[in-house]
Tab-separated table of C-alpha atoms in Angstrom:
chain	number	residue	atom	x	y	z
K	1	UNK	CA	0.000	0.000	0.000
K	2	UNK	CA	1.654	3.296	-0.985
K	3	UNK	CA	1.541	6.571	1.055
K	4	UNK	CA	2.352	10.515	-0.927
K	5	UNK	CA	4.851	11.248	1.416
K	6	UNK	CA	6.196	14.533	-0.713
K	7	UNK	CA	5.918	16.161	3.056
K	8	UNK	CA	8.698	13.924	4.494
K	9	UNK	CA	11.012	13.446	1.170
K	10	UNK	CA	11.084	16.619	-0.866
K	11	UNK	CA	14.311	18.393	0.749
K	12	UNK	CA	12.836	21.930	-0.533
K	13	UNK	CA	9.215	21.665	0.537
K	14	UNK	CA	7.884	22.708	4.066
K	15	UNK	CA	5.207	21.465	5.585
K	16	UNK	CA	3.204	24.449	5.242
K	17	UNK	CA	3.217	24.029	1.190
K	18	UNK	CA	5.680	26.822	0.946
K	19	UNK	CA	7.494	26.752	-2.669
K	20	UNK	CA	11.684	26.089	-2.299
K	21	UNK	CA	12.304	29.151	-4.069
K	22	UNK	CA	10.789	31.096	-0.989
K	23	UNK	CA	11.731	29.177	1.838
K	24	UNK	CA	15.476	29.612	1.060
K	25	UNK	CA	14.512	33.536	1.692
K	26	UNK	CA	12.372	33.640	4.452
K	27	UNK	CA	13.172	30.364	6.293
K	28	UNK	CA	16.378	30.207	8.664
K	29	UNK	CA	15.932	26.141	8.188
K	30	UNK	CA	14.914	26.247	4.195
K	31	UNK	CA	13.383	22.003	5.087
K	32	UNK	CA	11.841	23.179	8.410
K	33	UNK	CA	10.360	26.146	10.439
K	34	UNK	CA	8.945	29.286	10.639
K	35	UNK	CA	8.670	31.887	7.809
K	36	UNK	CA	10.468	35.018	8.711
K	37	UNK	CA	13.840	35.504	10.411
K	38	UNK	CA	14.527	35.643	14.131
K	39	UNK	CA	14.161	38.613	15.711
K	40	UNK	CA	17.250	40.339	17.828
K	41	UNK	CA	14.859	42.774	19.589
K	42	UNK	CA	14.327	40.856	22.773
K	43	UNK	CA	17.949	40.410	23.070
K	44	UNK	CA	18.599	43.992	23.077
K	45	UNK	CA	15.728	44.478	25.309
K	46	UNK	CA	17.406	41.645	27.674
K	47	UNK	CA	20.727	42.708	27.470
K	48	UNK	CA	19.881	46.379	28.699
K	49	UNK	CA	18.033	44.839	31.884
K	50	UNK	CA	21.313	42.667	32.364
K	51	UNK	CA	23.761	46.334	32.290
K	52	UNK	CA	21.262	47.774	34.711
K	53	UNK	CA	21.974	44.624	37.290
K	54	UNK	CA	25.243	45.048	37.240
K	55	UNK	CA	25.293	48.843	37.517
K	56	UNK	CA	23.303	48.497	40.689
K	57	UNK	CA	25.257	45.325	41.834
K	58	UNK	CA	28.582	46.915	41.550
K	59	UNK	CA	27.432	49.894	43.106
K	60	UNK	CA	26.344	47.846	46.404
K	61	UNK	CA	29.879	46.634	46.137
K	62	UNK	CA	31.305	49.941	45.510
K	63	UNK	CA	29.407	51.138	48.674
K	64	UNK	CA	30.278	48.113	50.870
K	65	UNK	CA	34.055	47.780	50.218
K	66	UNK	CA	35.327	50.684	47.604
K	67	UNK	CA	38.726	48.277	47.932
K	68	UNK	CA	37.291	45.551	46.176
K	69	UNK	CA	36.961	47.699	42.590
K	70	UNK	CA	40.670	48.842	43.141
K	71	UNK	CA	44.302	47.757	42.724
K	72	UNK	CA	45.461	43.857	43.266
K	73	UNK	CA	41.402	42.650	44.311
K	74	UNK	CA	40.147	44.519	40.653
K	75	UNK	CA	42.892	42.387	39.195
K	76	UNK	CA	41.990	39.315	41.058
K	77	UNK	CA	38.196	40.180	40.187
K	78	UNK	CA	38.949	41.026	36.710
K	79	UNK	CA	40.675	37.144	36.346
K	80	UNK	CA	37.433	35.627	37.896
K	81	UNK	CA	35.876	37.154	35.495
K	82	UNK	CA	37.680	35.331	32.868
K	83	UNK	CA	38.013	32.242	34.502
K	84	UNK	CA	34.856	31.624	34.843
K	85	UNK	CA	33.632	33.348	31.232
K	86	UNK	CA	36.138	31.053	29.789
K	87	UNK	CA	33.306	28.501	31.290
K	88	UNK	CA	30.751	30.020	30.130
K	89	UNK	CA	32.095	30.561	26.592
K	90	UNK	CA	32.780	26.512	26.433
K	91	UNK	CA	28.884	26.479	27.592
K	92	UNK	CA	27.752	28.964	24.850
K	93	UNK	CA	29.405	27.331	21.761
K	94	UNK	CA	27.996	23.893	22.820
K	95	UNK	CA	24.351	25.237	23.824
K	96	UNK	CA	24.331	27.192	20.492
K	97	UNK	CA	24.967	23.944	18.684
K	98	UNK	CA	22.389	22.094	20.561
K	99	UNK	CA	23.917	19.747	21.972
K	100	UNK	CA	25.307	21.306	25.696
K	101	UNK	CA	28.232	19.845	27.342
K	102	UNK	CA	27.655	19.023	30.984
K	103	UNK	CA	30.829	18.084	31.534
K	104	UNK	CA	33.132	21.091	31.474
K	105	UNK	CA	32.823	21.905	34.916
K	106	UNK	CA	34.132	18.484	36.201
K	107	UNK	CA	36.962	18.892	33.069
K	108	UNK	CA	38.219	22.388	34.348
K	109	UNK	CA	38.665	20.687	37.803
K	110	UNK	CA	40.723	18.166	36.536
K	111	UNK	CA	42.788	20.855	33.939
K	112	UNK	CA	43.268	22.937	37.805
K	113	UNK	CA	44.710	19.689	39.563
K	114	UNK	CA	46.868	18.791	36.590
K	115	UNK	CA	48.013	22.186	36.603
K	116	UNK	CA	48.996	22.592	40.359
K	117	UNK	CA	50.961	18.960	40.265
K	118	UNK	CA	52.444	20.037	37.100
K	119	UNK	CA	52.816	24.073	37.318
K	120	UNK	CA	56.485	23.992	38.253
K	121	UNK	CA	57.631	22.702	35.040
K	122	UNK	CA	56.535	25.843	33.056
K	123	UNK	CA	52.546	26.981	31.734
K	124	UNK	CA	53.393	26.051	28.724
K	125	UNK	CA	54.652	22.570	29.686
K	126	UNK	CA	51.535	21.796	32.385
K	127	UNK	CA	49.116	23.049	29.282
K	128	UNK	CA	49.638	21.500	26.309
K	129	UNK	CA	49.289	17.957	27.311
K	130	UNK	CA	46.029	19.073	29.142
K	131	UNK	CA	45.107	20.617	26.145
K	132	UNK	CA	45.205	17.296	23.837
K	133	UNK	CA	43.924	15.341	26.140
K	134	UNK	CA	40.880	17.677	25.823
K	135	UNK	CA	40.664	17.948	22.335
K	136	UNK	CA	40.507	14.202	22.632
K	137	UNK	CA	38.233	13.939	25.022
K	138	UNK	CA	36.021	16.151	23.010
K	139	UNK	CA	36.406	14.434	19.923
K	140	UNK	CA	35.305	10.906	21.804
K	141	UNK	CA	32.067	12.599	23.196
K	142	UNK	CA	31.383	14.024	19.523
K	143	UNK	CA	31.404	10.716	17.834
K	144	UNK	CA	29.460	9.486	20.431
K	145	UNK	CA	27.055	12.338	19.931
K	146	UNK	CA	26.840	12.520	16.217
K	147	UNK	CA	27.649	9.084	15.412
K	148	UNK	CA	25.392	7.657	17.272
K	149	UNK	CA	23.029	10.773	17.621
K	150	UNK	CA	22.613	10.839	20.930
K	151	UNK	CA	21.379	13.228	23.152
K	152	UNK	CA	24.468	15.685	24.204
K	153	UNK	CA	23.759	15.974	28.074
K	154	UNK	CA	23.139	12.428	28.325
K	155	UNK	CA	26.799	11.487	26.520
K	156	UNK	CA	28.390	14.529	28.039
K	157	UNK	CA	27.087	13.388	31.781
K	158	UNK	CA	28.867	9.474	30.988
K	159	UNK	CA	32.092	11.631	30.277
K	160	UNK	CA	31.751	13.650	33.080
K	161	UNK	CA	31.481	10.758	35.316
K	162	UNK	CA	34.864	9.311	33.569
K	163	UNK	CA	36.373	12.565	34.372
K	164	UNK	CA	35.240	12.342	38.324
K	165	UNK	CA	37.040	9.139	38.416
K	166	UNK	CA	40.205	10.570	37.371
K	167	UNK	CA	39.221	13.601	39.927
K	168	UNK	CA	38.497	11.402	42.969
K	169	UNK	CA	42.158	9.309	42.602
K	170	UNK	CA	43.190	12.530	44.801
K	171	UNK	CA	42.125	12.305	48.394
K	172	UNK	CA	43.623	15.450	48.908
K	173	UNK	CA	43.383	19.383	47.961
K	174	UNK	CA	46.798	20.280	45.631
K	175	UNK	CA	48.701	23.176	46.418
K	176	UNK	CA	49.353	24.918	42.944
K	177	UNK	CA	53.747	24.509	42.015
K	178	UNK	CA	54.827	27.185	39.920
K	179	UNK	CA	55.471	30.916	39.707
K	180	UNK	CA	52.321	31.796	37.000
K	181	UNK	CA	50.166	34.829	38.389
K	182	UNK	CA	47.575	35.344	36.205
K	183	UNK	CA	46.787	38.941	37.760
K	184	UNK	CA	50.175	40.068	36.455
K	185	UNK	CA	47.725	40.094	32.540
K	186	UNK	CA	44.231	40.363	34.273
K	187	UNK	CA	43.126	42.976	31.793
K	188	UNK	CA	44.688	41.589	28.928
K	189	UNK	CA	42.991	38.242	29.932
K	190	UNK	CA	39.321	40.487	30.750
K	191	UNK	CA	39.767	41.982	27.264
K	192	UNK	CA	40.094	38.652	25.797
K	193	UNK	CA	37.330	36.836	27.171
K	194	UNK	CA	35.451	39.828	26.582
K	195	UNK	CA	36.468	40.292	22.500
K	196	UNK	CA	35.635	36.572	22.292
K	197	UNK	CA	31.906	36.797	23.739
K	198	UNK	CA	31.025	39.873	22.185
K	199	UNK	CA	32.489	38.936	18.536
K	200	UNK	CA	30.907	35.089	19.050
K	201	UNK	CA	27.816	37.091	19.990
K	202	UNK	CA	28.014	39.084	16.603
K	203	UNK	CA	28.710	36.486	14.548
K	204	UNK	CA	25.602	34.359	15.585
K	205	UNK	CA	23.665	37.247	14.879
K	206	UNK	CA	24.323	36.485	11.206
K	207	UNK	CA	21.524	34.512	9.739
K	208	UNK	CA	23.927	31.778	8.183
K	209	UNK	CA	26.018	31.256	10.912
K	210	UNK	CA	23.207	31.202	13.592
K	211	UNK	CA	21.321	28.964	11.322
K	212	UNK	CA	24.506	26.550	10.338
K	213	UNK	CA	26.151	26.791	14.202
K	214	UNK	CA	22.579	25.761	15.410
K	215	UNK	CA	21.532	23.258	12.184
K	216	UNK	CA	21.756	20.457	15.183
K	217	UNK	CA	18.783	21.901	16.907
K	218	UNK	CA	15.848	19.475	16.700
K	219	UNK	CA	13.104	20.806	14.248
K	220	UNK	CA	10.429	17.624	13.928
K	221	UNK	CA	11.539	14.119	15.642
K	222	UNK	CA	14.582	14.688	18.064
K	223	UNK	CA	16.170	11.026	17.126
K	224	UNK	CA	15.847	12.293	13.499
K	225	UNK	CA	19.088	12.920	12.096
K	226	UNK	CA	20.129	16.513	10.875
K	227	UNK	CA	22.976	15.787	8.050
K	228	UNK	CA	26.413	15.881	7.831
K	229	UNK	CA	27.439	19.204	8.084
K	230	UNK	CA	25.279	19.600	11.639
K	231	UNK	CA	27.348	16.809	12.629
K	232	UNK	CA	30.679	18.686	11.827
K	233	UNK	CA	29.606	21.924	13.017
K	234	UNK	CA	28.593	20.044	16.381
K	235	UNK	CA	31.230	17.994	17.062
K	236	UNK	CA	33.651	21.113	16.210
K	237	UNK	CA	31.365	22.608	19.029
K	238	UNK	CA	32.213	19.787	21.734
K	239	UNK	CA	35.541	19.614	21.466
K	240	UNK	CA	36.403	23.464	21.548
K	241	UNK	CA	33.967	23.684	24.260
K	242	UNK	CA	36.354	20.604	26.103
K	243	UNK	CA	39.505	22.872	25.072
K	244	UNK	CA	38.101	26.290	26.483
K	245	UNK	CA	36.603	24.538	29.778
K	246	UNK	CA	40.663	23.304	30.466
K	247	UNK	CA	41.839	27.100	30.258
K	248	UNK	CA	39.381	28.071	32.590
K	249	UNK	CA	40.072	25.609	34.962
K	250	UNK	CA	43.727	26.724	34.986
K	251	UNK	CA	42.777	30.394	35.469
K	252	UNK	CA	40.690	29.526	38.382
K	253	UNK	CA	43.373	27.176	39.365
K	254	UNK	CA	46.426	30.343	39.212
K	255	UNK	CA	43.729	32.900	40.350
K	256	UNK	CA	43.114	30.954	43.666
K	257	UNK	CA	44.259	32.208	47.414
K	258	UNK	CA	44.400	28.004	48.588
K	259	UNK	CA	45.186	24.612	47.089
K	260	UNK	CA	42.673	22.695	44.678
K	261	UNK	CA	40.035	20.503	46.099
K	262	UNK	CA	39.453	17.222	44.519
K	263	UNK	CA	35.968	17.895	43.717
K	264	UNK	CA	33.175	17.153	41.165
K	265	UNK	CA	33.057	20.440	39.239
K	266	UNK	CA	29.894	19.872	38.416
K	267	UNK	CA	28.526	22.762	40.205
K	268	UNK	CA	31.024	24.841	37.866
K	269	UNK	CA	28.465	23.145	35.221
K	270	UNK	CA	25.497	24.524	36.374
K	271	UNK	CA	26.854	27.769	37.048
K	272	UNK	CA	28.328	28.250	33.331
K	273	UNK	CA	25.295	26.670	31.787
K	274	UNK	CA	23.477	29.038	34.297
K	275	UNK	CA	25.556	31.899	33.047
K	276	UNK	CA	25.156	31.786	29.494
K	277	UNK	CA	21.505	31.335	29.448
K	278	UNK	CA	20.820	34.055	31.483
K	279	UNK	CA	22.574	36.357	28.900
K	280	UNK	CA	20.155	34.994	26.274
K	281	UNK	CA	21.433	31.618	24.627
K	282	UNK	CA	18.397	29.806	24.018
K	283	UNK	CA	17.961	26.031	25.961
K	284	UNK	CA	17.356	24.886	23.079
K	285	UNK	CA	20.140	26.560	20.812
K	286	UNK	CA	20.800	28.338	17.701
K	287	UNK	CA	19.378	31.929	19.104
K	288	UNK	CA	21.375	33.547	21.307
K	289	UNK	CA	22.584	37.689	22.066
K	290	UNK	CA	25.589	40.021	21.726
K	291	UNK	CA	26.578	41.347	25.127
K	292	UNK	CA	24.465	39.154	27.167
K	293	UNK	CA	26.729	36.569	28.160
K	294	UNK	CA	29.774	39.145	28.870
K	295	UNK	CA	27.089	41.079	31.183
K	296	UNK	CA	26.089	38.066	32.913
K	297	UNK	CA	29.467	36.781	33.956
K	298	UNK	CA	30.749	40.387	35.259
K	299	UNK	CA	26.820	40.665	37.281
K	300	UNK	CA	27.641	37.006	38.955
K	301	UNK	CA	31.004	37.358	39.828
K	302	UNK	CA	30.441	41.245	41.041
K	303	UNK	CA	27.703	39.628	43.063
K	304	UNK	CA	30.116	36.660	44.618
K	305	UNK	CA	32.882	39.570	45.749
K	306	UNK	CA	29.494	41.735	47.236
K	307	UNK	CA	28.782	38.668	48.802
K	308	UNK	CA	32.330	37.919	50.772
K	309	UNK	CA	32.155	41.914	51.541
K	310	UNK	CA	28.951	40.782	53.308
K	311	UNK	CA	30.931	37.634	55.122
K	312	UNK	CA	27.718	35.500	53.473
K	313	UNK	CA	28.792	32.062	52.816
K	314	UNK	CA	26.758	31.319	49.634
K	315	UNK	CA	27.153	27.623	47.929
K	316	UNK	CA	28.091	27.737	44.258
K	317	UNK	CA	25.410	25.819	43.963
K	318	UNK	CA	22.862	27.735	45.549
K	319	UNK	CA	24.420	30.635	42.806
K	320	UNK	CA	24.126	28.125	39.914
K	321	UNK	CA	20.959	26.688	40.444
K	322	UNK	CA	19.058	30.745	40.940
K	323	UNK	CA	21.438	31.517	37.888
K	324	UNK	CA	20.186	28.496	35.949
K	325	UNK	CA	16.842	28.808	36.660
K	326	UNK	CA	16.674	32.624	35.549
K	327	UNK	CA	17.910	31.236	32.532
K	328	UNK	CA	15.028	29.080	32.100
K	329	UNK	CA	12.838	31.955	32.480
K	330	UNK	CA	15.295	33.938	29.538
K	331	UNK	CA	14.868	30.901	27.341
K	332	UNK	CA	11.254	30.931	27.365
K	333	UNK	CA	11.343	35.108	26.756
K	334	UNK	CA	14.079	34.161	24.213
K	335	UNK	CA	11.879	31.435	22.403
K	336	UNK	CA	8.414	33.507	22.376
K	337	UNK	CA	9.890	36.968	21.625
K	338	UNK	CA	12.555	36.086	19.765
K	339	UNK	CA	10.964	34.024	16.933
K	340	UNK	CA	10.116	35.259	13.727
K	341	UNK	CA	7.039	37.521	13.082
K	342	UNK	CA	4.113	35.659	11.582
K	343	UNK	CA	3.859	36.494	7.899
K	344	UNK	CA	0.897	38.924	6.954
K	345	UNK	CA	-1.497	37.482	4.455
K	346	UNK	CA	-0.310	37.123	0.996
K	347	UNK	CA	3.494	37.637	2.159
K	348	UNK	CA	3.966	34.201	1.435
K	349	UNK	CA	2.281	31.788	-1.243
K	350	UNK	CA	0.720	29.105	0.590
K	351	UNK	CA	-0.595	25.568	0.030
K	352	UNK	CA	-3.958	24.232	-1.449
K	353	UNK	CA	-7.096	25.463	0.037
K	354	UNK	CA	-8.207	22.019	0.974
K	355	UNK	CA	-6.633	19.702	3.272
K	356	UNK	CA	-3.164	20.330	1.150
K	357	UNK	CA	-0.379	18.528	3.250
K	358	UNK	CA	-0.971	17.351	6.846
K	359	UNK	CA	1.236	18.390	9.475
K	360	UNK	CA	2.991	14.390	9.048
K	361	UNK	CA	3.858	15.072	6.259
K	362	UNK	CA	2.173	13.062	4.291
K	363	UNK	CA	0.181	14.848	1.219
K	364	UNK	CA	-3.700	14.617	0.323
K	365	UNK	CA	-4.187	15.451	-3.426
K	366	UNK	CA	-6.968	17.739	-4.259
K	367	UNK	CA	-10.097	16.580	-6.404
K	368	UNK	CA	-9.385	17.933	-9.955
K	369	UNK	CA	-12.998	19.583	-9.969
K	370	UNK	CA	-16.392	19.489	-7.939
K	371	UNK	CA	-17.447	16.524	-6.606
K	372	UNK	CA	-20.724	17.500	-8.495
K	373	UNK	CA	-18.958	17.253	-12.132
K	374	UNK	CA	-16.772	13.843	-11.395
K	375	UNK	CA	-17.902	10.987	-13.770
K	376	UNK	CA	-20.365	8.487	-12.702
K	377	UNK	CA	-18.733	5.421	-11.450
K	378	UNK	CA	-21.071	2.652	-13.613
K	379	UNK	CA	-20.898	3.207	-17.319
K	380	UNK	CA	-23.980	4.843	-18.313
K	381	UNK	CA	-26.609	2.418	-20.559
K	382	UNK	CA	-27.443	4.005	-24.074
K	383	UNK	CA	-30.492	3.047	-26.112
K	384	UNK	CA	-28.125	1.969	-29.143
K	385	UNK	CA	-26.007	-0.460	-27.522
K	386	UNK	CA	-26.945	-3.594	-26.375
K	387	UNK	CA	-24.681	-5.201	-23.339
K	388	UNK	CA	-22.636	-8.117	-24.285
K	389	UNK	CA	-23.143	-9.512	-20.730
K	390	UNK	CA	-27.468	-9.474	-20.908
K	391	UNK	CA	-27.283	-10.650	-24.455
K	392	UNK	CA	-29.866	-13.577	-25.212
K	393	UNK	CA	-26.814	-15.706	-26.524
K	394	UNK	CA	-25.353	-16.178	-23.063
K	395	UNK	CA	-28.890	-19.025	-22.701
K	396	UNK	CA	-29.375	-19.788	-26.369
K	397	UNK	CA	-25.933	-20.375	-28.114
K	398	UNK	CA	-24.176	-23.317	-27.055
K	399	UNK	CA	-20.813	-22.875	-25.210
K	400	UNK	CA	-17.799	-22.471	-26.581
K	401	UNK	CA	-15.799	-25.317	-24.465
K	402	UNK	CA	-18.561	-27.507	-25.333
K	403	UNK	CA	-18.520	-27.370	-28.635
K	404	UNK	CA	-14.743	-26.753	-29.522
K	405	UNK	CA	-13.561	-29.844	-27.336
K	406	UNK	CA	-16.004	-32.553	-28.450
């Protein structure tokens, strides 16, 4: 029994009947979505609420301990900053991709213990094997993602247990060996993170890189594969978010007043995840803002220092969690505001006026003309023609095998 399934196999029809020609325009997924482009408004919007925060955050700190905004703690602040926007970038390029990577947190703990047992030999000699290990790493968790398409936090959780397991063969916190002080650069390494996040930001503001950095994003059935070049984009995504996750865990590792703890990292997780969505990286990736995940960085770790000017002992992840769960609340602000503008009437040809092509996919053709014009289904008897079949000679004439076999 065959099905019209021109719904699920034509690569350049939507569902909606839309012709190729015009999705290719007005579609940032020319096999799937919504007509119209997403709209940047809401991040602006967003990203303005996020600068006031931080005004009035850094002004409690300001009026609670001036000291903290000058000399060696701005420094020591300004490498915080980095360190843990390093984080949050590896969060952002895998949550734009669609497939997040829950595992950097526990991977920048184990780049920071590497790095204290190994910091006497030189940065660049404690780094570089770190560093290829991650890429590694990150290429393993790809295959496992694309290969096997597989949801991301799922595979990315398995690694991050593997990575605990190397964490927890230290019963003991690590006192970082080695001269490196990151606060002797801490602008240099501020203006870095922050020309990385604000250029990323830019360029996934332009429609063909947001749409081919976030082609992995689901768009019908989530097991449904998405094509090779979301699989290269994605797995590119994993393992540079495994590469930038190790340098933060080594500037959190230098920037730090005590030794290492062995621990999960996994609160370092929810806090970058946390992090970037609250600047305006959709849960579900591909849309994302500018400025919003620089502004979100400086307004949590502006709020840690007000916090130790306080003396509050706050968990990280008591921070992460009310930082991830803003985020949800962005995502949902992202996802309604941020999608494209319905298309006025007659903006865009649509399908057949009748049932045209069901939201499966699968195509009902139109009657040619009115059901009142359509033939009649028995042929209809004229007065000149006599039927073969009620012909006398069916009783009269003898039959044919009688009389031809005897």
């Amino acid at each position: 029994m065959g099905y019209d399934e021109t719904g699920r196999n034509a690569p350049a029809e939507a569902s909606s009947g839309v012709p190729a020609t015009v999705l290719e325009n007005v579609f940032d997924d020319p096999s799937h979505g919504e007509p119209g482009r997403d709209r940047i408004a809401v991040h602006v919007v967003w990203e303005f609420l996020l600068l006031a925060g931080l005004t009035a955050v850094t002004w409690l700190l300001w009026r609670e301990n001036a000291d903290a905004l000058r000399g060696g703690a701005l420094k020591t602040l300004l490498v915080d900053v980095a360190g843990l926007g390093l984080l949050t970038l590896a969060a952002g390029l895998s949550l734009r991709a669609a497939a997040v990577n829950l595992a950097i947190g526990p991977v920048a703990v184990a780049a920071a213990l590497h790095f204290a047992e190994q910091g006497d030999r030189g940065i660049r000699e404690a780094l570089l094997p770190a560093l290829v290990v991650a890429a590694l790493g990150g290429l393993a968790l790809a295959v496992a993602v694309v290969v096997l398409h597989v949801p991301a936090w799922a595979a990315s959780l398995a690694g991050a247990a593997g990575v605990i397991v190397y964490i927890e063969r230290r019963t003991t916190p690590i006192v970082v060996q080695g001269g490196y002080d990151p606060r002797r650069t801490a602008l240099y390494l501020f203006l870095g993170f922050a020309a990385v996040a604000v250029l990323g930001g830019l360029f996934g503001a332009i429609k063909p890189v947001r749409r081919l950095v976030g082609r992995f994003r689901p768009v019908a059935d989530p097991a449904r594969r998405r094509g090779a070049v979301a699989a290269t984009v994605t797995a590119l995504a994993l393992i540079g978010s495994a590469v930038l996750a190790v340098l933060g865990g080594v500037l959190i590792a230098a920037n730090g007043d005590g030794p290492v703890a062995p621990v999960t990292g996994l609160d370092w997780s929810v806090l970058a995840i946390g992090a970037v969505m609250l600047g305006g990286t959709s849960a579900y990736g591909r849309r994302g803002g500018i400025f919003g995940a620089l502004l979100a960085v400086c307004t949590v770790e502006v709020f840690l220092a007000w916090a130790v000017a306080q003396d509050w002992e706050i968990s990280r992840w008591a921070v992460g969690g009310a930082t991830l769960g803003a985020g949800l609340l962005v995502t949902r602000l992202v996802e309604t505001f941020g999608r494209p503008r319905p298309a006025p009437p007659g903006a865009v040809p649509t399908g057949p006026s009748g049932d045209g092509t069901i939201s499966t996919g699968w195509a009902l053709t139109p009657p040619p003309e009115p059901a009142d014009a359509w033939p009649s289904v028995l042929p209809v008897r004229t007065t000149d023609t006599v039927d073969s079949w009620e012909s006398p000679r069916w009783e009269s004439e003898p039959r044919r095998w009688d009389a031809g076999d005897r």
